XYZ file of C-alpha atoms in Angstrom:
345
model
C 15.604 9.150 -17.720
C 17.501 11.852 -15.779
C 16.976 15.334 -14.688
C 18.997 18.487 -14.511
C 18.462 20.255 -11.142
C 17.912 23.448 -13.086
C 14.583 21.931 -14.931
C 12.399 22.213 -11.883
C 12.683 24.373 -9.179
C 11.180 22.289 -6.517
C 13.013 18.751 -6.047
C 10.361 16.176 -7.482
C 13.377 13.456 -7.352
C 15.870 12.604 -10.406
C 13.088 11.193 -12.415
C 10.875 14.404 -12.926
C 10.939 16.344 -15.902
C 9.244 19.351 -17.682
C 7.077 17.868 -20.401
C 4.475 19.180 -22.989
C 1.252 17.157 -24.156
C 1.235 16.319 -27.793
C -0.145 19.118 -30.044
C -2.580 16.351 -31.737
C -4.835 15.287 -28.399
C -7.325 17.040 -26.372
C -4.676 19.149 -24.288
C -2.504 20.290 -27.182
C 0.508 22.063 -25.686
C -0.167 21.898 -22.188
C 2.890 22.511 -19.978
C 3.866 20.657 -16.927
C 5.568 18.291 -15.228
C 5.982 14.276 -15.843
C 6.487 11.640 -13.582
C 6.581 7.815 -13.134
C 3.119 6.056 -13.186
C 1.483 6.431 -9.455
C 0.699 3.659 -7.673
C -2.093 3.475 -4.563
C -0.497 0.353 -2.602
C -3.746 0.124 -0.215
C -7.160 -0.221 -1.777
C -9.912 -3.100 -2.013
C -11.393 -3.329 -5.675
C -14.343 -4.878 -4.411
C -15.519 -2.053 -2.619
C -14.790 0.746 -5.180
C -14.489 1.135 -8.884
C -10.495 1.077 -9.454
C -11.261 2.204 -13.139
C -12.334 5.711 -11.780
C -8.713 6.087 -9.976
C -7.287 6.433 -13.474
C -8.952 9.569 -14.162
C -7.566 10.899 -10.772
C -4.056 10.110 -11.852
C -3.334 6.939 -10.250
C -2.133 4.038 -12.805
C -1.529 0.832 -10.417
C -3.088 -0.589 -7.517
C -2.506 -2.924 -4.523
C -5.479 -4.633 -3.389
C -5.045 -5.984 0.167
C -8.037 -8.088 1.049
C -10.468 -9.597 -1.739
C -12.025 -12.918 -2.892
C -9.034 -14.320 -4.741
C -11.032 -15.109 -7.757
C -12.572 -11.935 -8.130
C -9.507 -9.855 -7.589
C -7.590 -12.107 -10.046
C -10.284 -11.431 -12.919
C -9.961 -7.691 -12.400
C -5.982 -8.003 -12.683
C -6.210 -10.082 -15.993
C -8.701 -7.426 -17.645
C -6.953 -5.170 -20.269
C -6.627 -1.476 -19.426
C -5.746 0.493 -16.195
C -5.103 0.697 -13.551
C -2.941 -2.427 -13.457
C -3.940 -4.356 -10.369
C -1.565 -6.495 -8.003
C -3.185 -8.403 -5.326
C -2.764 -10.327 -1.585
C -6.331 -12.306 -2.451
C -8.157 -13.225 1.181
C -7.484 -11.986 4.325
C -5.730 -14.538 6.387
C -6.913 -14.640 10.155
C -7.119 -16.720 13.570
C -10.491 -18.335 13.767
C -13.367 -15.811 14.926
C -10.688 -12.997 14.144
C -11.040 -9.579 12.343
C -12.767 -9.079 10.104
C -14.766 -12.087 10.173
C -17.985 -10.025 12.083
C -17.269 -6.898 9.533
C -20.686 -6.170 7.558
C -18.416 -5.122 4.809
C -16.714 -8.803 4.220
C -17.095 -9.725 0.796
C -18.039 -13.337 0.271
C -15.266 -15.620 -0.170
C -12.643 -12.956 0.770
C -11.507 -14.494 4.239
C -9.922 -17.582 5.300
C -10.092 -18.371 8.944
C -6.924 -20.820 10.343
C -6.258 -22.675 12.966
C -3.202 -22.344 15.205
C -0.233 -24.705 14.292
C 0.334 -27.701 16.946
C 3.759 -27.766 18.178
C 5.662 -30.743 19.650
C 8.005 -31.033 22.590
C 10.726 -29.466 20.447
C 8.215 -26.604 19.264
C 8.699 -27.552 15.694
C 5.286 -27.038 14.038
C 3.478 -30.408 13.733
C 2.156 -29.877 9.991
C 5.791 -29.234 9.206
C 6.749 -33.093 9.675
C 3.438 -33.913 8.254
C 2.886 -35.675 4.599
C 0.360 -33.740 3.371
C -0.284 -30.134 3.749
C -2.365 -28.330 6.452
C -4.956 -25.493 6.292
C -2.225 -22.873 6.569
C -0.169 -24.250 3.759
C -3.227 -24.571 1.900
C -4.599 -21.132 2.150
C -1.252 -19.665 1.192
C -0.975 -22.045 -1.836
C -4.171 -20.838 -2.977
C -3.265 -17.018 -2.892
C -0.199 -18.028 -4.908
C -2.224 -19.851 -7.291
C -4.245 -17.182 -8.264
C -1.629 -14.911 -8.836
C -1.092 -12.969 -5.833
C 2.042 -10.956 -5.330
C 1.622 -10.805 -1.538
C -0.257 -12.529 1.387
C -2.396 -10.454 3.964
C -2.210 -11.301 7.311
C -4.765 -9.653 10.112
C -3.662 -8.803 13.497
C -6.297 -6.891 15.262
C -5.952 -7.649 18.929
C -8.780 -4.929 19.903
C -11.554 -7.054 17.764
C -11.019 -10.762 18.307
C -8.403 -13.379 18.365
C -4.991 -13.090 16.713
C -2.260 -15.606 15.421
C 0.095 -17.010 17.992
C 3.932 -16.502 17.165
C 4.247 -19.893 16.240
C 1.534 -19.787 13.655
C 2.342 -16.622 12.439
C 6.170 -18.017 11.894
C 4.710 -20.696 10.072
C 2.745 -18.374 7.635
C 5.743 -16.166 6.869
C 7.743 -19.235 6.139
C 5.212 -20.430 3.707
C 4.919 -17.063 1.812
C 8.466 -16.479 1.685
C 8.746 -20.110 0.364
C 6.625 -18.930 -2.478
C 8.495 -15.743 -3.346
C 5.327 -13.656 -1.837
C 5.757 -10.769 0.503
C 3.657 -10.870 3.929
C 2.026 -7.701 4.495
C -0.047 -7.300 7.690
C -2.769 -5.311 9.249
C -1.227 -4.260 12.562
C -3.812 -3.119 15.490
C -3.760 -3.501 18.984
C -1.643 -4.029 21.470
C 1.894 -5.970 20.653
C 0.339 -6.660 17.204
C 3.177 -4.369 15.399
C 5.861 -5.884 17.357
C 5.061 -9.600 16.421
C 5.031 -8.406 12.912
C 8.472 -7.164 13.220
C 9.432 -10.401 15.115
C 8.134 -12.656 12.947
C 9.916 -10.868 9.478
C 6.836 -9.602 7.540
C 7.822 -7.227 5.036
C 5.227 -4.477 5.179
C 2.415 -3.110 7.703
C -0.549 -1.999 5.806
C -1.068 0.913 8.086
C 0.990 3.335 9.637
C 0.487 1.979 13.326
C -2.043 4.106 15.157
C -3.294 2.450 18.265
C -0.031 2.187 20.310
C 3.329 4.450 20.311
C 6.071 1.909 19.377
C 9.391 2.612 20.863
C 12.154 3.606 19.106
C 14.130 0.316 19.024
C 11.143 -1.118 17.775
C 10.903 1.469 15.146
C 14.794 0.903 14.384
C 14.024 -2.975 13.851
C 10.974 -1.832 11.594
C 12.847 0.409 9.423
C 15.180 -2.205 8.733
C 13.265 -4.748 7.273
C 9.665 -3.375 6.614
C 7.954 -1.255 4.232
C 4.946 1.170 5.452
C 1.900 2.019 3.650
C 0.699 5.489 4.757
C -3.472 5.145 5.083
C -3.039 8.602 7.620
C -6.365 10.338 5.829
C -8.622 7.542 7.025
C -7.536 8.082 10.433
C -8.349 12.002 10.104
C -11.505 11.131 8.344
C -12.760 8.831 11.393
C -11.549 10.520 14.557
C -10.708 14.118 13.222
C -7.476 16.002 12.522
C -6.493 16.630 15.813
C -7.407 12.897 17.451
C -4.672 11.254 19.414
C -4.727 8.138 16.763
C -3.967 10.559 13.824
C -1.356 12.002 16.087
C 0.057 8.430 17.371
C 0.360 7.410 13.716
C 2.101 10.358 12.567
C 4.589 10.389 15.558
C 5.028 6.660 14.895
C 5.962 7.597 11.152
C 8.305 10.536 11.635
C 10.368 8.378 13.740
C 10.100 5.309 11.207
C 11.130 7.617 8.585
C 13.880 9.122 10.475
C 15.037 5.411 11.470
C 15.449 4.911 7.463
C 12.093 3.351 6.621
C 10.558 3.071 3.461
C 7.187 4.745 3.081
C 4.778 3.899 0.368
C 1.695 6.070 -0.589
C -1.400 4.156 0.215
C -5.769 4.946 1.091
C -7.361 2.087 2.028
C -9.569 3.023 -1.072
C -13.011 1.492 -0.807
C -12.796 1.972 2.953
C -15.787 4.312 3.538
C -16.143 7.732 1.551
C -12.784 9.018 -0.105
C -11.895 10.903 -3.080
C -10.946 8.787 -6.342
C -7.645 9.066 -7.825
C -4.565 10.955 -5.805
C -5.723 11.871 -2.463
C -4.633 15.170 -1.361
C -5.396 14.595 2.201
C -3.147 11.612 2.358
C 0.109 13.389 0.988
C -0.840 16.469 3.278
C -0.724 14.381 6.332
C 2.377 12.654 4.638
C 4.049 16.194 4.166
C 3.116 16.744 8.129
C 5.087 13.229 8.919
C 7.894 15.316 7.330
C 8.133 13.978 4.142
C 9.774 16.225 1.366
C 8.542 16.852 -2.308
C 10.836 14.137 -3.763
C 9.917 11.677 -0.995
C 6.473 12.119 -1.746
C 7.090 11.509 -5.462
C 8.985 8.014 -4.311
C 5.865 7.003 -1.894
C 3.723 7.417 -4.940
C 6.078 5.573 -7.454
C 7.300 2.868 -5.283
C 7.376 -0.814 -7.190
C 6.035 -2.565 -4.054
C 5.217 -5.508 -3.890
C 7.375 -6.006 -6.966
C 11.015 -5.908 -7.228
C 11.515 -3.846 -10.505
C 8.925 -1.559 -11.921
C 8.700 -2.753 -15.452
C 7.255 -6.443 -14.319
C 4.134 -3.856 -13.425
C 3.734 -3.290 -17.273
C 3.390 0.839 -16.811
C 5.884 1.207 -19.143
C 3.460 2.547 -21.571
C 2.100 5.099 -19.771
C 3.273 8.146 -17.456
C 2.099 10.599 -14.820
C 1.594 14.184 -16.117
C 0.798 16.845 -13.802
C -0.165 20.319 -15.576
C 1.609 23.365 -14.693
C 4.664 24.442 -12.523
C 5.183 23.078 -9.005
C 4.137 25.303 -6.328
C 7.122 26.865 -4.573
C 5.220 26.359 -1.274
C 5.210 22.822 0.375
C 1.705 23.131 1.711
C 0.411 23.753 -1.997
C 2.114 20.696 -3.282
C -0.385 17.989 -2.335
C -3.068 19.562 -4.161
C -0.766 20.206 -7.120
C 0.185 16.636 -7.136
C -3.676 15.852 -7.033
C -4.157 17.433 -10.390
C -1.939 14.315 -11.728
C -3.365 12.275 -15.252
C -2.488 9.221 -16.599
C -1.318 9.592 -20.069
C 0.496 7.838 -22.721
C 4.316 8.303 -22.771
C 4.116 9.092 -26.481
C 1.703 11.807 -25.743
C 4.623 13.923 -24.259
C 7.562 15.649 -25.111
C 10.339 16.348 -22.842
C 11.820 19.590 -22.700
């Protein structure tokens, strides 16, 4: 589906078109804009009710930490939202989030460091049987994960060393799985870049990354936004939020790919499209078309049709506002609708 730039005054990207709701439905004849289905790229289904997100305009979610059996069962259900997932958190022994009261049973795998020989080759690579690390990655893949979630939180406990993290990334990539890292504390974002991790699940907020590291990250990683949780926890003018936005501004300027994600399930948050998250992304410099791109990105999959979302679309009633400041609230009115309920104009 392509668009004529004259169709919509605000540039929402090449897939936006004016549309009208079917005359046979509950919202007969409503006029608005149709877009591809929206995805929240960071949620926790065990700590929320993901089906409620559909009423707020979200058709797909990416779970980034859950009991793999529980989240796999969620993903196997009919209906929306479609769920892609990482399975369990992988962390160092005694590492975050092993001591957190919100941790759900079966959602954590604490892994020992790999042992290396004199040639710095991990000994488990030479072993006849798989070690704990390979077993943990194999388990996530067996449960249908699309991504492996690794936790590096140097502010809250031990983290994997370079050799162990290299081995995790290699094992995940051997299965065709992306690696997504929670990077918190000094040096953790840099380590994720050095080992070739595919994503950061939060925009880094605990340290300012230098421009050279930002450029390396932009060349090989996607960053999931989750800016609004910092505003909630630390305030709109907090150093933490300012740090995250500064990092994201430079990541975007370096050509980095930004994904919309809210960490839904982490404390009190609105269900559906989070206008505050979009407003903070706009504050980081994302234009209207970039906000839409962050919402419809197919990550962690390579092609949107694998999400099996072809039968639905996003419908936002009314015309897009001419003021960029009003755009997040307008997008937050999005609804998931059957594609055949819409007539393109």
